[in-house]
mmCIF file of C-alpha atoms and ligand atoms in Angstrom:
data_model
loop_
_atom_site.group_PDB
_atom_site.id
_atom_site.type_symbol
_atom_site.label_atom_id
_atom_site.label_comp_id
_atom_site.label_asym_id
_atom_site.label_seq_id
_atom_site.Cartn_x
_atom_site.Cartn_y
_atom_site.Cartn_z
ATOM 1 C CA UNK J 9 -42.762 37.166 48.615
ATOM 2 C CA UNK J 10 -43.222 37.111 44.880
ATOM 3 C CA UNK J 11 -40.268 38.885 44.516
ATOM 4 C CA UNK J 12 -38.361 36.787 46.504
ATOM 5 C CA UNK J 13 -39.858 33.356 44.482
ATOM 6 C CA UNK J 14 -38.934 34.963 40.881
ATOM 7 C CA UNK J 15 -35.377 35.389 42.058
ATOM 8 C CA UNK J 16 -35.061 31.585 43.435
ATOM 9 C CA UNK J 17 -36.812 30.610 40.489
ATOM 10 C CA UNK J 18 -33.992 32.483 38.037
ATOM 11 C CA UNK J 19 -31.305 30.731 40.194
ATOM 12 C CA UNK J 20 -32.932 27.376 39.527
ATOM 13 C CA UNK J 21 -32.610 28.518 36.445
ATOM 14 C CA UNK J 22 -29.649 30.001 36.070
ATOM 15 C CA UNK J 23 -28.158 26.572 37.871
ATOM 16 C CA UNK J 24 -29.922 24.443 35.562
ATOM 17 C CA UNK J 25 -28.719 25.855 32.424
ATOM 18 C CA UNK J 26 -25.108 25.861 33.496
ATOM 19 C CA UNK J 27 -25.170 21.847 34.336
ATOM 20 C CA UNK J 28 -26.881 21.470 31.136
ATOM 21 C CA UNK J 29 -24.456 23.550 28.952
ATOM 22 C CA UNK J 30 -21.184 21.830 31.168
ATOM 23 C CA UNK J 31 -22.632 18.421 30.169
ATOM 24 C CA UNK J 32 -23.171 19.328 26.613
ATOM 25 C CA UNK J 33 -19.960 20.958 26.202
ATOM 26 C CA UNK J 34 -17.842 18.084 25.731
ATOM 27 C CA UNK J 35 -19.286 15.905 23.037
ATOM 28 C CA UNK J 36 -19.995 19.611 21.042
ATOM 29 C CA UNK J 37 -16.314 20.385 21.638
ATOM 30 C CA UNK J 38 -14.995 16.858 20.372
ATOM 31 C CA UNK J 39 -17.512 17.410 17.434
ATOM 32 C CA UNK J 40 -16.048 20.460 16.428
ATOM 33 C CA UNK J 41 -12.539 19.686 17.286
ATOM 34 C CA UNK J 42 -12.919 16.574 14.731
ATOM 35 C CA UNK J 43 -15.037 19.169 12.249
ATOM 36 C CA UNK J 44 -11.934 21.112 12.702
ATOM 37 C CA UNK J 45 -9.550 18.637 12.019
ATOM 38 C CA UNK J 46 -11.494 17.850 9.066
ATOM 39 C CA UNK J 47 -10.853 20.943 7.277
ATOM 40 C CA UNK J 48 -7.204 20.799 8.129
ATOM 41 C CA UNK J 49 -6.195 17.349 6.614
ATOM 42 C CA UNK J 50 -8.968 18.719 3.675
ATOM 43 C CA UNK J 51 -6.212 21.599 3.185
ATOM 44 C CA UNK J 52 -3.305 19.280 4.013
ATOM 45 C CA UNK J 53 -4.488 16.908 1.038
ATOM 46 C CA UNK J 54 -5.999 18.975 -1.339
ATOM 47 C CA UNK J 55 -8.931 17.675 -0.786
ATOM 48 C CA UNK J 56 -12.208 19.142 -2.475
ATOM 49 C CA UNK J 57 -16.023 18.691 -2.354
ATOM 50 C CA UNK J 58 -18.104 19.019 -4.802
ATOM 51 C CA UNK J 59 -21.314 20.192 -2.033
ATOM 52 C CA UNK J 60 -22.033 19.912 0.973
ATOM 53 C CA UNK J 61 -23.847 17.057 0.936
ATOM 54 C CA UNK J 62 -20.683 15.065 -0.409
ATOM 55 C CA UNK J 63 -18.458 17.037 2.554
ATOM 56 C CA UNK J 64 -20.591 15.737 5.286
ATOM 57 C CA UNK J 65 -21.275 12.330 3.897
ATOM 58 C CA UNK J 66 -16.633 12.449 3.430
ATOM 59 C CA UNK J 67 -17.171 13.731 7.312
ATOM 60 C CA UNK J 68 -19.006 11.116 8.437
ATOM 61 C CA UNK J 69 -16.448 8.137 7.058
ATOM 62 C CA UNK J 70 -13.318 10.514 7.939
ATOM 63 C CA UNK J 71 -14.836 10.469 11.194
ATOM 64 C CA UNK J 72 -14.954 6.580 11.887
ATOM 65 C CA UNK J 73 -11.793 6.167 10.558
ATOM 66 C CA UNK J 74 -10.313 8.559 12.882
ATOM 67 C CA UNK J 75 -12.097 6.917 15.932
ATOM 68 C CA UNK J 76 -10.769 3.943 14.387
ATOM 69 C CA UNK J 77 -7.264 4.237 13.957
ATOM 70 C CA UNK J 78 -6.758 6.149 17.137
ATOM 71 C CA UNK J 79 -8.770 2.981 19.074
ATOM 72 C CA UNK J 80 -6.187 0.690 17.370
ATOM 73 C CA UNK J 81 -3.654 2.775 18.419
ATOM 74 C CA UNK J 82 -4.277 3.059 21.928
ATOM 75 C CA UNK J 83 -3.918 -0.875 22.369
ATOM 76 C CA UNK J 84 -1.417 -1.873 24.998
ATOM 77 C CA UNK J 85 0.860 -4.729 23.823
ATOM 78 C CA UNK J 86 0.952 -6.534 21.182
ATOM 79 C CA UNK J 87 0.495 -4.390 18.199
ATOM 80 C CA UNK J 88 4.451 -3.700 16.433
ATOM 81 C CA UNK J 89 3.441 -1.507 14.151
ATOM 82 C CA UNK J 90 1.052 2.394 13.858
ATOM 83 C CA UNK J 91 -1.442 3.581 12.015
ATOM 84 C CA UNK J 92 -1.554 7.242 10.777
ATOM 85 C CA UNK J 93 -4.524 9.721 9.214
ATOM 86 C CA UNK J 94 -3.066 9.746 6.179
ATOM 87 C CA UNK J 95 -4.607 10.731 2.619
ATOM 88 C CA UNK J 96 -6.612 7.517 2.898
ATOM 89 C CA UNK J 97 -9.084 8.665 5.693
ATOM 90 C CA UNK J 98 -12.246 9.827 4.178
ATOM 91 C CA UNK J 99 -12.452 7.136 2.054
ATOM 92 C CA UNK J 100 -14.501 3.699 3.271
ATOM 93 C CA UNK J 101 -12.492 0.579 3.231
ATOM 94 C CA UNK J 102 -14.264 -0.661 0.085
ATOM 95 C CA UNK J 103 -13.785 2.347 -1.843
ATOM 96 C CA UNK J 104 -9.948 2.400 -0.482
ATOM 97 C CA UNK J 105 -9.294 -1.377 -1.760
ATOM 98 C CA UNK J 106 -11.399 -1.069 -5.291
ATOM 99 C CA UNK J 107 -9.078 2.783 -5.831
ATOM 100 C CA UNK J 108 -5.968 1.479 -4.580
ATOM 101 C CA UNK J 109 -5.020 -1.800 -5.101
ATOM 102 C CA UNK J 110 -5.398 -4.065 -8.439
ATOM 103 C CA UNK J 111 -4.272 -7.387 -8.951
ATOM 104 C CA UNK J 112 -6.243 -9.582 -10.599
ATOM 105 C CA UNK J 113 -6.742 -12.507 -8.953
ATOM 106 C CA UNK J 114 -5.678 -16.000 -10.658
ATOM 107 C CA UNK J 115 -9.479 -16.359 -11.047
ATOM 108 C CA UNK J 116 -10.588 -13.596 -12.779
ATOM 109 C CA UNK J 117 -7.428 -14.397 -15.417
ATOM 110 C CA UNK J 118 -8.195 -18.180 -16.626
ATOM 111 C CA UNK J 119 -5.566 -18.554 -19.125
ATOM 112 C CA UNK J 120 -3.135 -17.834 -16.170
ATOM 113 C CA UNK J 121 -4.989 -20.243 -13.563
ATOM 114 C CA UNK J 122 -2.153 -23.197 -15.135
ATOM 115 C CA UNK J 123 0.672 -21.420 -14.661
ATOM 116 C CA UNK J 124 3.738 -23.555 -16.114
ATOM 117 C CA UNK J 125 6.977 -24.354 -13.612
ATOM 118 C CA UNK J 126 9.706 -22.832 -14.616
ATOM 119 C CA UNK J 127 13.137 -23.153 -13.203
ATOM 120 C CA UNK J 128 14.027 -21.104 -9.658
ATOM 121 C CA UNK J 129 17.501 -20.472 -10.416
ATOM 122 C CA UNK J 130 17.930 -20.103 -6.540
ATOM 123 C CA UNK J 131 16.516 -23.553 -5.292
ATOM 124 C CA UNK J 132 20.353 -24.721 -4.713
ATOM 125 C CA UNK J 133 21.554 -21.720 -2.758
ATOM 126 C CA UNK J 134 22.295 -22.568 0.948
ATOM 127 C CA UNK J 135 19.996 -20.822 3.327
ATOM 128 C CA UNK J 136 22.957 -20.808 5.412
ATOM 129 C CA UNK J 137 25.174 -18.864 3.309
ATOM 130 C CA UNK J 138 21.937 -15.501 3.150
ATOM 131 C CA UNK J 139 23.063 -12.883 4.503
ATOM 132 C CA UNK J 140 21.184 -11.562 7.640
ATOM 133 C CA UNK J 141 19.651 -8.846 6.422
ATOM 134 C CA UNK J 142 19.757 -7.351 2.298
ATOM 135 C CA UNK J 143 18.282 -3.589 1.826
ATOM 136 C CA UNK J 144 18.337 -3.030 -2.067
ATOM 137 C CA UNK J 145 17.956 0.589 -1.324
ATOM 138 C CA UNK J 146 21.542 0.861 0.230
ATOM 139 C CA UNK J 147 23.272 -0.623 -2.939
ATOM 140 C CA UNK J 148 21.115 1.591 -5.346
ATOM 141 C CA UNK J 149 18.950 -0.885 -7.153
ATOM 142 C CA UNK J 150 15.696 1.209 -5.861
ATOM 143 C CA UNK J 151 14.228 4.018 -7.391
ATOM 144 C CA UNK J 152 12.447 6.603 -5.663
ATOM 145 C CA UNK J 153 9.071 5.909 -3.993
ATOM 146 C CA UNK J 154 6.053 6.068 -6.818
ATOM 147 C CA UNK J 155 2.248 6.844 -6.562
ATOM 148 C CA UNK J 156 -0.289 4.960 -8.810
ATOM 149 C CA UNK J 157 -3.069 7.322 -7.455
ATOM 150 C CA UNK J 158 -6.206 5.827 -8.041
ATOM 151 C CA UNK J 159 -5.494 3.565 -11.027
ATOM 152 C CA UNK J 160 -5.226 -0.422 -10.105
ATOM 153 C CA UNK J 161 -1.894 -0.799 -11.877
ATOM 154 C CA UNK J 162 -0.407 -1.554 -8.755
ATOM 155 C CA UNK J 163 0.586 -4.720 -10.893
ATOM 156 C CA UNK J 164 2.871 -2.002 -13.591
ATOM 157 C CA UNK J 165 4.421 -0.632 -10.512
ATOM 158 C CA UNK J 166 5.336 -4.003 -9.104
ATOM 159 C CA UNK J 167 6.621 -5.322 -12.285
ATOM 160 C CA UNK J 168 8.630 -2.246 -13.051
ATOM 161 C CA UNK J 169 10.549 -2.016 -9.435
ATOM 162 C CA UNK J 170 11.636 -5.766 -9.542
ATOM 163 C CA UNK J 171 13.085 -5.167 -13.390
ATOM 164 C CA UNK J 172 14.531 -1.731 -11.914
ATOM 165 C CA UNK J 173 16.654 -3.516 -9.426
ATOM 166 C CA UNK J 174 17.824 -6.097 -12.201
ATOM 167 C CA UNK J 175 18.886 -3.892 -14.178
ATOM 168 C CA UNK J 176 20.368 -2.110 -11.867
ATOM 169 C CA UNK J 177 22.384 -4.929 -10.413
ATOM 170 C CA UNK J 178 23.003 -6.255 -13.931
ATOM 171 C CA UNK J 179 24.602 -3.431 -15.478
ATOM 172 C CA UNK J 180 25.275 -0.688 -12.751
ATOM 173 C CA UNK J 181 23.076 2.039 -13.536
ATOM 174 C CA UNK J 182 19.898 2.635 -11.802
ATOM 175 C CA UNK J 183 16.969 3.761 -14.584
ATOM 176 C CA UNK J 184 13.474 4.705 -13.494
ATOM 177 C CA UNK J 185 11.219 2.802 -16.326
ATOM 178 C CA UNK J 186 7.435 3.453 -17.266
ATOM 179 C CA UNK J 187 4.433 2.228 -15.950
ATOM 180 C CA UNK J 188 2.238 3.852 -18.082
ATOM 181 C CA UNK J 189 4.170 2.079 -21.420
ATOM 182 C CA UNK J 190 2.356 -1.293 -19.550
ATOM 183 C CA UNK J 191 -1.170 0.686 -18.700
ATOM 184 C CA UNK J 192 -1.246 1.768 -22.235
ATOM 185 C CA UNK J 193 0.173 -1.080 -24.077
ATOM 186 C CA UNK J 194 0.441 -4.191 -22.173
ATOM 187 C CA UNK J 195 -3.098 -6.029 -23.698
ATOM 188 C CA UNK J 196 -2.489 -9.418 -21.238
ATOM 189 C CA UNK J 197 -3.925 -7.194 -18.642
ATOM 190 C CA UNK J 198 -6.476 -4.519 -18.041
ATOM 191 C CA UNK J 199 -4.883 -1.414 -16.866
ATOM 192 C CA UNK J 200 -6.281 0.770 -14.347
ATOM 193 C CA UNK J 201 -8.596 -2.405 -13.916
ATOM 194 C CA UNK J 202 -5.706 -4.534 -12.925
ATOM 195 C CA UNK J 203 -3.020 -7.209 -13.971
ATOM 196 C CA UNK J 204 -0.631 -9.632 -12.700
ATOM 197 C CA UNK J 205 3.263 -9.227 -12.574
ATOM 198 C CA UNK J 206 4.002 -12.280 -14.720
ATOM 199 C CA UNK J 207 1.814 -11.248 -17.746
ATOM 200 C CA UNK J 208 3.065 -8.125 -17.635
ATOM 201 C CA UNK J 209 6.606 -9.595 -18.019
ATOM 202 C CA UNK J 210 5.470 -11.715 -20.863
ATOM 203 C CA UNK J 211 4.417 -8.749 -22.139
ATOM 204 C CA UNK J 212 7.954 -7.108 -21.746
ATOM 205 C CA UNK J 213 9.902 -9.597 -23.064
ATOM 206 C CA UNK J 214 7.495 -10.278 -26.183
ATOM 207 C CA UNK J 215 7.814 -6.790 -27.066
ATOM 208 C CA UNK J 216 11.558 -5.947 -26.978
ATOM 209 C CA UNK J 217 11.745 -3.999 -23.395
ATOM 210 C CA UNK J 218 10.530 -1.019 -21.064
ATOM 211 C CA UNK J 219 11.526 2.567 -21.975
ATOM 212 C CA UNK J 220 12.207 5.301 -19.233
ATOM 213 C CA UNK J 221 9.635 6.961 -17.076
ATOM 214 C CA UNK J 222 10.822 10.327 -18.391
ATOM 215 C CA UNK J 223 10.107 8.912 -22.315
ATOM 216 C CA UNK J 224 6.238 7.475 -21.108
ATOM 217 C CA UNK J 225 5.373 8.998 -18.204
ATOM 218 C CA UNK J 226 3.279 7.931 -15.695
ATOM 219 C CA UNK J 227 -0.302 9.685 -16.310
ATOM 220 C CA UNK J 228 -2.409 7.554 -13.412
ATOM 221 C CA UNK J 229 -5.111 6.691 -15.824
ATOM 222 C CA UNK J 230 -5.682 4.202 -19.087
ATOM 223 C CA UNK J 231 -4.174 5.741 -22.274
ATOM 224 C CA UNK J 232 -4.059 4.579 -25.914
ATOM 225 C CA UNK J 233 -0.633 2.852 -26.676
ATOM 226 C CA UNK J 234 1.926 5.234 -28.031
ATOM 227 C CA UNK J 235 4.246 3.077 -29.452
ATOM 228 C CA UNK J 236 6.507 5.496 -30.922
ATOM 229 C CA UNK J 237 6.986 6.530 -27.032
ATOM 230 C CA UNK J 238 8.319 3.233 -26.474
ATOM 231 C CA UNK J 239 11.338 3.604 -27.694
ATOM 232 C CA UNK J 240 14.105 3.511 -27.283
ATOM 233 C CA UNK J 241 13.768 0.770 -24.751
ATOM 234 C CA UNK J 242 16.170 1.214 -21.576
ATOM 235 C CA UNK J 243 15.959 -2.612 -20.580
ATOM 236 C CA UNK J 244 14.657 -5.772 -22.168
ATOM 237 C CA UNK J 245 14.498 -8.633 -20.286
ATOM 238 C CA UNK J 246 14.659 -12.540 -21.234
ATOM 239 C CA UNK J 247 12.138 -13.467 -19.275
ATOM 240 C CA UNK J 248 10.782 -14.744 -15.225
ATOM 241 C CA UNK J 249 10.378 -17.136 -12.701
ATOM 242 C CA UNK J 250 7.910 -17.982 -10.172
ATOM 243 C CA UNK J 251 9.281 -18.253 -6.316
ATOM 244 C CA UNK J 252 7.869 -21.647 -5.137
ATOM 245 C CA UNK J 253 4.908 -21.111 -4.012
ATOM 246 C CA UNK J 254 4.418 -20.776 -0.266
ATOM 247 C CA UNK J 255 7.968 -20.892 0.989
ATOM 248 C CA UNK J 256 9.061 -18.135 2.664
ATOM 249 C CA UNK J 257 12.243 -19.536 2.821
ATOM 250 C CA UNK J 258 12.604 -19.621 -0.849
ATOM 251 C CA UNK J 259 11.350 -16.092 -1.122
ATOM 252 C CA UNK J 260 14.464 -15.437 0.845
ATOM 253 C CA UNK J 261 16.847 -16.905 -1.484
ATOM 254 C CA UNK J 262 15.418 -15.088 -4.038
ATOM 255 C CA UNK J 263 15.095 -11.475 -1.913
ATOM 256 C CA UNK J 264 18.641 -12.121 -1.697
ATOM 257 C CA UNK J 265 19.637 -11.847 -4.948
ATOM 258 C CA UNK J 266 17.398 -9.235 -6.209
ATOM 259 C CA UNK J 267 13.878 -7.235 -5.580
ATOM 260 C CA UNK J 268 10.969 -9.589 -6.425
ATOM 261 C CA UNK J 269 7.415 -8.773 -7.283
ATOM 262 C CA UNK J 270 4.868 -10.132 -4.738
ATOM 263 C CA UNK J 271 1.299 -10.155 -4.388
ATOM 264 C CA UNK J 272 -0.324 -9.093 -1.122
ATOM 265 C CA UNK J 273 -3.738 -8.505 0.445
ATOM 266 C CA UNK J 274 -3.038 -4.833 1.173
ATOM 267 C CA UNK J 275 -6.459 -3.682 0.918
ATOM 268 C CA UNK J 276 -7.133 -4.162 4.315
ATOM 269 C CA UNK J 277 -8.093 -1.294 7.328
ATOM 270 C CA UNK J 278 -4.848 -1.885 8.675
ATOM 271 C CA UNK J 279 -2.905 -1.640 5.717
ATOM 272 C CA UNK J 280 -4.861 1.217 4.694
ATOM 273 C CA UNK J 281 -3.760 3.063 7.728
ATOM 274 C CA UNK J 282 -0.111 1.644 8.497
ATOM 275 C CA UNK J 283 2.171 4.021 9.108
ATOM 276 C CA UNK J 284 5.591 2.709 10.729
ATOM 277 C CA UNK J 285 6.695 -0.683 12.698
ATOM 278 C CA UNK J 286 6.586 -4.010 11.913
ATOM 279 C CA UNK J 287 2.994 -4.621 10.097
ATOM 280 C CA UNK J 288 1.745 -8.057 11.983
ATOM 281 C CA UNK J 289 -1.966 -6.433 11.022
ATOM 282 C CA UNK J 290 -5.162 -7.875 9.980
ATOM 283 C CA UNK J 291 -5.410 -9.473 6.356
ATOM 284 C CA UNK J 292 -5.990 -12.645 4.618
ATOM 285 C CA UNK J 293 -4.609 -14.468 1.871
ATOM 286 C CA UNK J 294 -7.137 -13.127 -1.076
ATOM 287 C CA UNK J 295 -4.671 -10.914 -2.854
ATOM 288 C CA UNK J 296 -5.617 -8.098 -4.102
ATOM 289 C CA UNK J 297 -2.231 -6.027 -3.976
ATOM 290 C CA UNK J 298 1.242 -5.708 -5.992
ATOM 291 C CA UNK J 299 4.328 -4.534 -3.943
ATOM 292 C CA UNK J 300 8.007 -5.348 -4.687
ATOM 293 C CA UNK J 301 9.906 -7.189 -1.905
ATOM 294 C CA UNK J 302 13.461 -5.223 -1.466
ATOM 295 C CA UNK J 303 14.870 -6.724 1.329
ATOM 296 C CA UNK J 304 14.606 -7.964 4.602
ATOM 297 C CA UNK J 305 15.669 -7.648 8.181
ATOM 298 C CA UNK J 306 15.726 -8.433 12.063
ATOM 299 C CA UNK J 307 14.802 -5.754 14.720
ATOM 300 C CA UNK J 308 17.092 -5.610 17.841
ATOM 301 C CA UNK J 309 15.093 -7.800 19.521
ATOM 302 C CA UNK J 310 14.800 -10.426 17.066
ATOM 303 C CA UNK J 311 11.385 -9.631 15.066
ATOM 304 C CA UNK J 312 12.355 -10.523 11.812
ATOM 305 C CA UNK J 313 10.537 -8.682 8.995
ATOM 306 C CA UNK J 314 10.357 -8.025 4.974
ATOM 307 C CA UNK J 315 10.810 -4.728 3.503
ATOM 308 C CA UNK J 316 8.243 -3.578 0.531
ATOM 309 C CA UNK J 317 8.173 -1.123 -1.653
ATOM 310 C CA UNK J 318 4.372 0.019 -2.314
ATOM 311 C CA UNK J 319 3.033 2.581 -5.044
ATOM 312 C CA UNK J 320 0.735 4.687 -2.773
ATOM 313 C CA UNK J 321 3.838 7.939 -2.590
ATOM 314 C CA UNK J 322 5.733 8.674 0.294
ATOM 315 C CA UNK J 323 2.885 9.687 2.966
ATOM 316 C CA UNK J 324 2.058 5.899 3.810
ATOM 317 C CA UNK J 325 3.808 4.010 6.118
ATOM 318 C CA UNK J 326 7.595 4.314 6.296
ATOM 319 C CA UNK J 327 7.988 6.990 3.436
ATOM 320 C CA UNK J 328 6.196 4.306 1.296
ATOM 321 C CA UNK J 329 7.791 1.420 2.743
ATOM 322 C CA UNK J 330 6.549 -1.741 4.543
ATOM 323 C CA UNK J 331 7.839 -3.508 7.312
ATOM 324 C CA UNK J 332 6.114 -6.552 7.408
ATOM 325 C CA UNK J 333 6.345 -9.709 9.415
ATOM 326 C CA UNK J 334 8.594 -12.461 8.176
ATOM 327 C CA UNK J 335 8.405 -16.386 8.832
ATOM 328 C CA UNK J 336 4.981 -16.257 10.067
ATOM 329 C CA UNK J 337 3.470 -19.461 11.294
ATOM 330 C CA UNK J 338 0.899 -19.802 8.260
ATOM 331 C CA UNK J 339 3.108 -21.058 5.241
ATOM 332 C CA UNK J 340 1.550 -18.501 2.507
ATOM 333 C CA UNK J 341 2.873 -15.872 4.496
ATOM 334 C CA UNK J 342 1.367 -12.584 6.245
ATOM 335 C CA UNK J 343 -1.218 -11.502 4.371
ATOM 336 C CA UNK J 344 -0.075 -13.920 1.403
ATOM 337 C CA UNK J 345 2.660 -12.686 0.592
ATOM 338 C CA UNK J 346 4.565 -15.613 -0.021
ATOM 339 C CA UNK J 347 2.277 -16.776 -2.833
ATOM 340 C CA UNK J 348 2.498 -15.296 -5.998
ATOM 341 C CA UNK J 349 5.642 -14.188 -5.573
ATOM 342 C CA UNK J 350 8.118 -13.797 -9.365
ATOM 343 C CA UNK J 351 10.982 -11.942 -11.104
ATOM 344 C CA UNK J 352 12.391 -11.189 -14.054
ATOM 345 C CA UNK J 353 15.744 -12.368 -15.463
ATOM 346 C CA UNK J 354 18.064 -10.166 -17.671
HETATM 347 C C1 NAG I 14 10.190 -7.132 19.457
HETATM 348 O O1 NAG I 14 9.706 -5.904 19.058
HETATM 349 C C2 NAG I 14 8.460 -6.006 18.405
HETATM 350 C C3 NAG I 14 8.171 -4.677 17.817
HETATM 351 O O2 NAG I 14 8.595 -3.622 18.592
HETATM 352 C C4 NAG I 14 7.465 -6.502 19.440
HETATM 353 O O3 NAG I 14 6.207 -6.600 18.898
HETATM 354 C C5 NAG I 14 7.873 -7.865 19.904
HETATM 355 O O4 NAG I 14 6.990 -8.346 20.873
HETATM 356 C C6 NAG I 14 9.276 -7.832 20.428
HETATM 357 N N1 NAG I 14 9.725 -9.198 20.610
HETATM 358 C C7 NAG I 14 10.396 -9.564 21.676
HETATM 359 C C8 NAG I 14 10.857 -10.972 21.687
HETATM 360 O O5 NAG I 14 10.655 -8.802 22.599
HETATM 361 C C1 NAG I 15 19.940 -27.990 -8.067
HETATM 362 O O1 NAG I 15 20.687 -29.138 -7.795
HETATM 363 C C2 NAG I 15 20.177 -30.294 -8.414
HETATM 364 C C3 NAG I 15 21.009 -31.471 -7.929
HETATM 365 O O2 NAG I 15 22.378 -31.213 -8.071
HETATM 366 C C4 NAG I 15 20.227 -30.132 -9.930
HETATM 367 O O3 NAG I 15 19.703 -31.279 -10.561
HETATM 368 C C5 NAG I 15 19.384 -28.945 -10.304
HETATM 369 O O4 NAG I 15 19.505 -28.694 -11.688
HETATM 370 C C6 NAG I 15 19.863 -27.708 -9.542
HETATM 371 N N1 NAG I 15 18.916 -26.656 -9.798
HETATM 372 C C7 NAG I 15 19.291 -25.452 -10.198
HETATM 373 C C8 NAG I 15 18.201 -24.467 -10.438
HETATM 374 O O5 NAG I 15 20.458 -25.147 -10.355
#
């Protein structure tokens, strides 16, 4: 009789610890498949901790912002664009946007809060007569995709891709310049701390011109100003013009006739993540971003959309390209980017 109770007690047992360990199983496997996948992108990215404690606490936000991005993901109609894992993910959203990003907004620069009107020199041209769609890329006014890395001189990069294209189109030849000539020298803004487009160009034109990347290359952190690297300078320029403000349309003309600098609030989750598709994602209008606006286009079905070039390398979005929503309803544009919009003249 005892006998016989021990052994239905052992199969109670026995029962009981197999429906325990089947409904454990899965959140323990998911929690080591994400551990798992962890360690790869760690490897993928070069990624290193300094302890433990700093790996699980980098866990923890990779984590969420997996969960995250594949939620987003997963939504049925309506979203035109992806997100991706990319060398973004264990960083919070905050710490993304303060690393990433840096343009100073018109507040935090007073002497720029007034700017002055200058001329548009492409008010006159007929919307009519635009073409459809420009890609500055196919007539080789684009240099390769850049990476700031974590310096906010988003602003250098912006400037230096719209006065790449001029050149380009002005005289034929297609000349990567420096960014790290405005980080180090360029005292109307702050560096790896930030700047705006136009001062930088001020800058430029006050001081005789940009030399090539190869002469002052890019070093993704502030410098002292070497100004024998400066020379010889590969372009000067005469000066720059705002876009109207708030005009898509204008923006347009102006796309049209060569890559323009634009500010953008691209320090957003979805920005963050985006990864290919037409970006109708979540921002507002409190810029906080630099890209360069190289052209524009219409899908097949008719979504019409800008193209940017960003300065976060070739592993976000479209191998570092935007495609963002054009002729939005709200007249600054999506995420802003119809405000603050300039380029230079040669
Ligand atoms: C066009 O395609 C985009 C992106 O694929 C989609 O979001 C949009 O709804 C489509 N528009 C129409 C009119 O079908
Ligand atoms: C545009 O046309 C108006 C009227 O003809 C003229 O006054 C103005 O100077 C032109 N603007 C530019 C930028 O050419």
């Amino acid at each position: 009789m005892a006998f016989k109770l021990m052994q239905v007690c052992f199969l109670v047992s026995l029962i009981l610890s197999i429906c325990f360990s089947i409904a454990l199983s899965r959140p323990l496997d998911n929690e080591l498949i994400m551990q798992k996948r962890h360690i790869e992108w760690m490897t993928k990215h070069g990624r290193v901790y300094a302890d433990m404690k700093e790996k699980n606490n980098r866990y923890a936000v990779f984590k969420s912002n997996v969960e995250r991005i594949e939620l987003l993901n997963s939504m049925p109609a309506g979203r035109t664009f992806k997100l991706a894992v990319n060398q973004f993910a264990d960083l919070t959203n905050d710490e993304f946007r303060s690393m990433y990003t840096g343009y100073k907004g018109v507040s935090t620069l007073p002497s720029l809060g007034q700017t002055k009107t200058r001329a548009f020199r492409y008010q006159n041209v007929s919307s009519g007569s635009l073409p459809i769609s420009v890609d500055w890329r196919t007539k080789g006014a684009v240099t390769p995709i850049k990476d700031q890395r974590s310096c906010g001189c988003c602003w250098a990069f912006s400037a230096v891709a719209a006065i790449e294209g001029a050149a380009q189109i002005k005289k034929g030849k297609l000349i990567s310049l420096s960014e790290q000539q405005l980080v180090d020298c360029d005292t109307n803004d702050f560096g790896c701390d930030g700047g705006l487009m136009d001062t930088a160009f001020e800058h430029i034109k006050a001081t005789g011109g940009l030399t090539t990347e190869s002469n002052y290359p890019y070093k993704g952190e502030d410098g002292t100003c070497n100004s024998k690297k400066t020379n010889p300078k590969a372009t000067s320029i005469t000066g720059y013009e705002d876009v109207p403000a708030n005009d898509e349309n204008a923006l347009m003309k102006a796309v049209a006739h060569q890559p323009v600098s634009v500010g953008i609030e691209g320090g957003g989750f979805d920005f963050q993540f985006y990864s290919s598709g037409v970006f109708t994602g979540e921002c507002t209008t409190y810029l906080d971003h630099a890209v360069t606006a190289i052209g524009y286009g219409e899908s097949t079905n008719g979504s019409k959309y800008w193209i940017i070039k960003n300065s976060w390398g070739t592993k976000w979005g479209e191998s570092g390209y935007m495609r963002i929503q054009k002729d939005v309803k709200a007249k600054e544009g999506l995420c802003g980017l119809a405000m603050k919009a300039s380029y230079p003249t040669l």
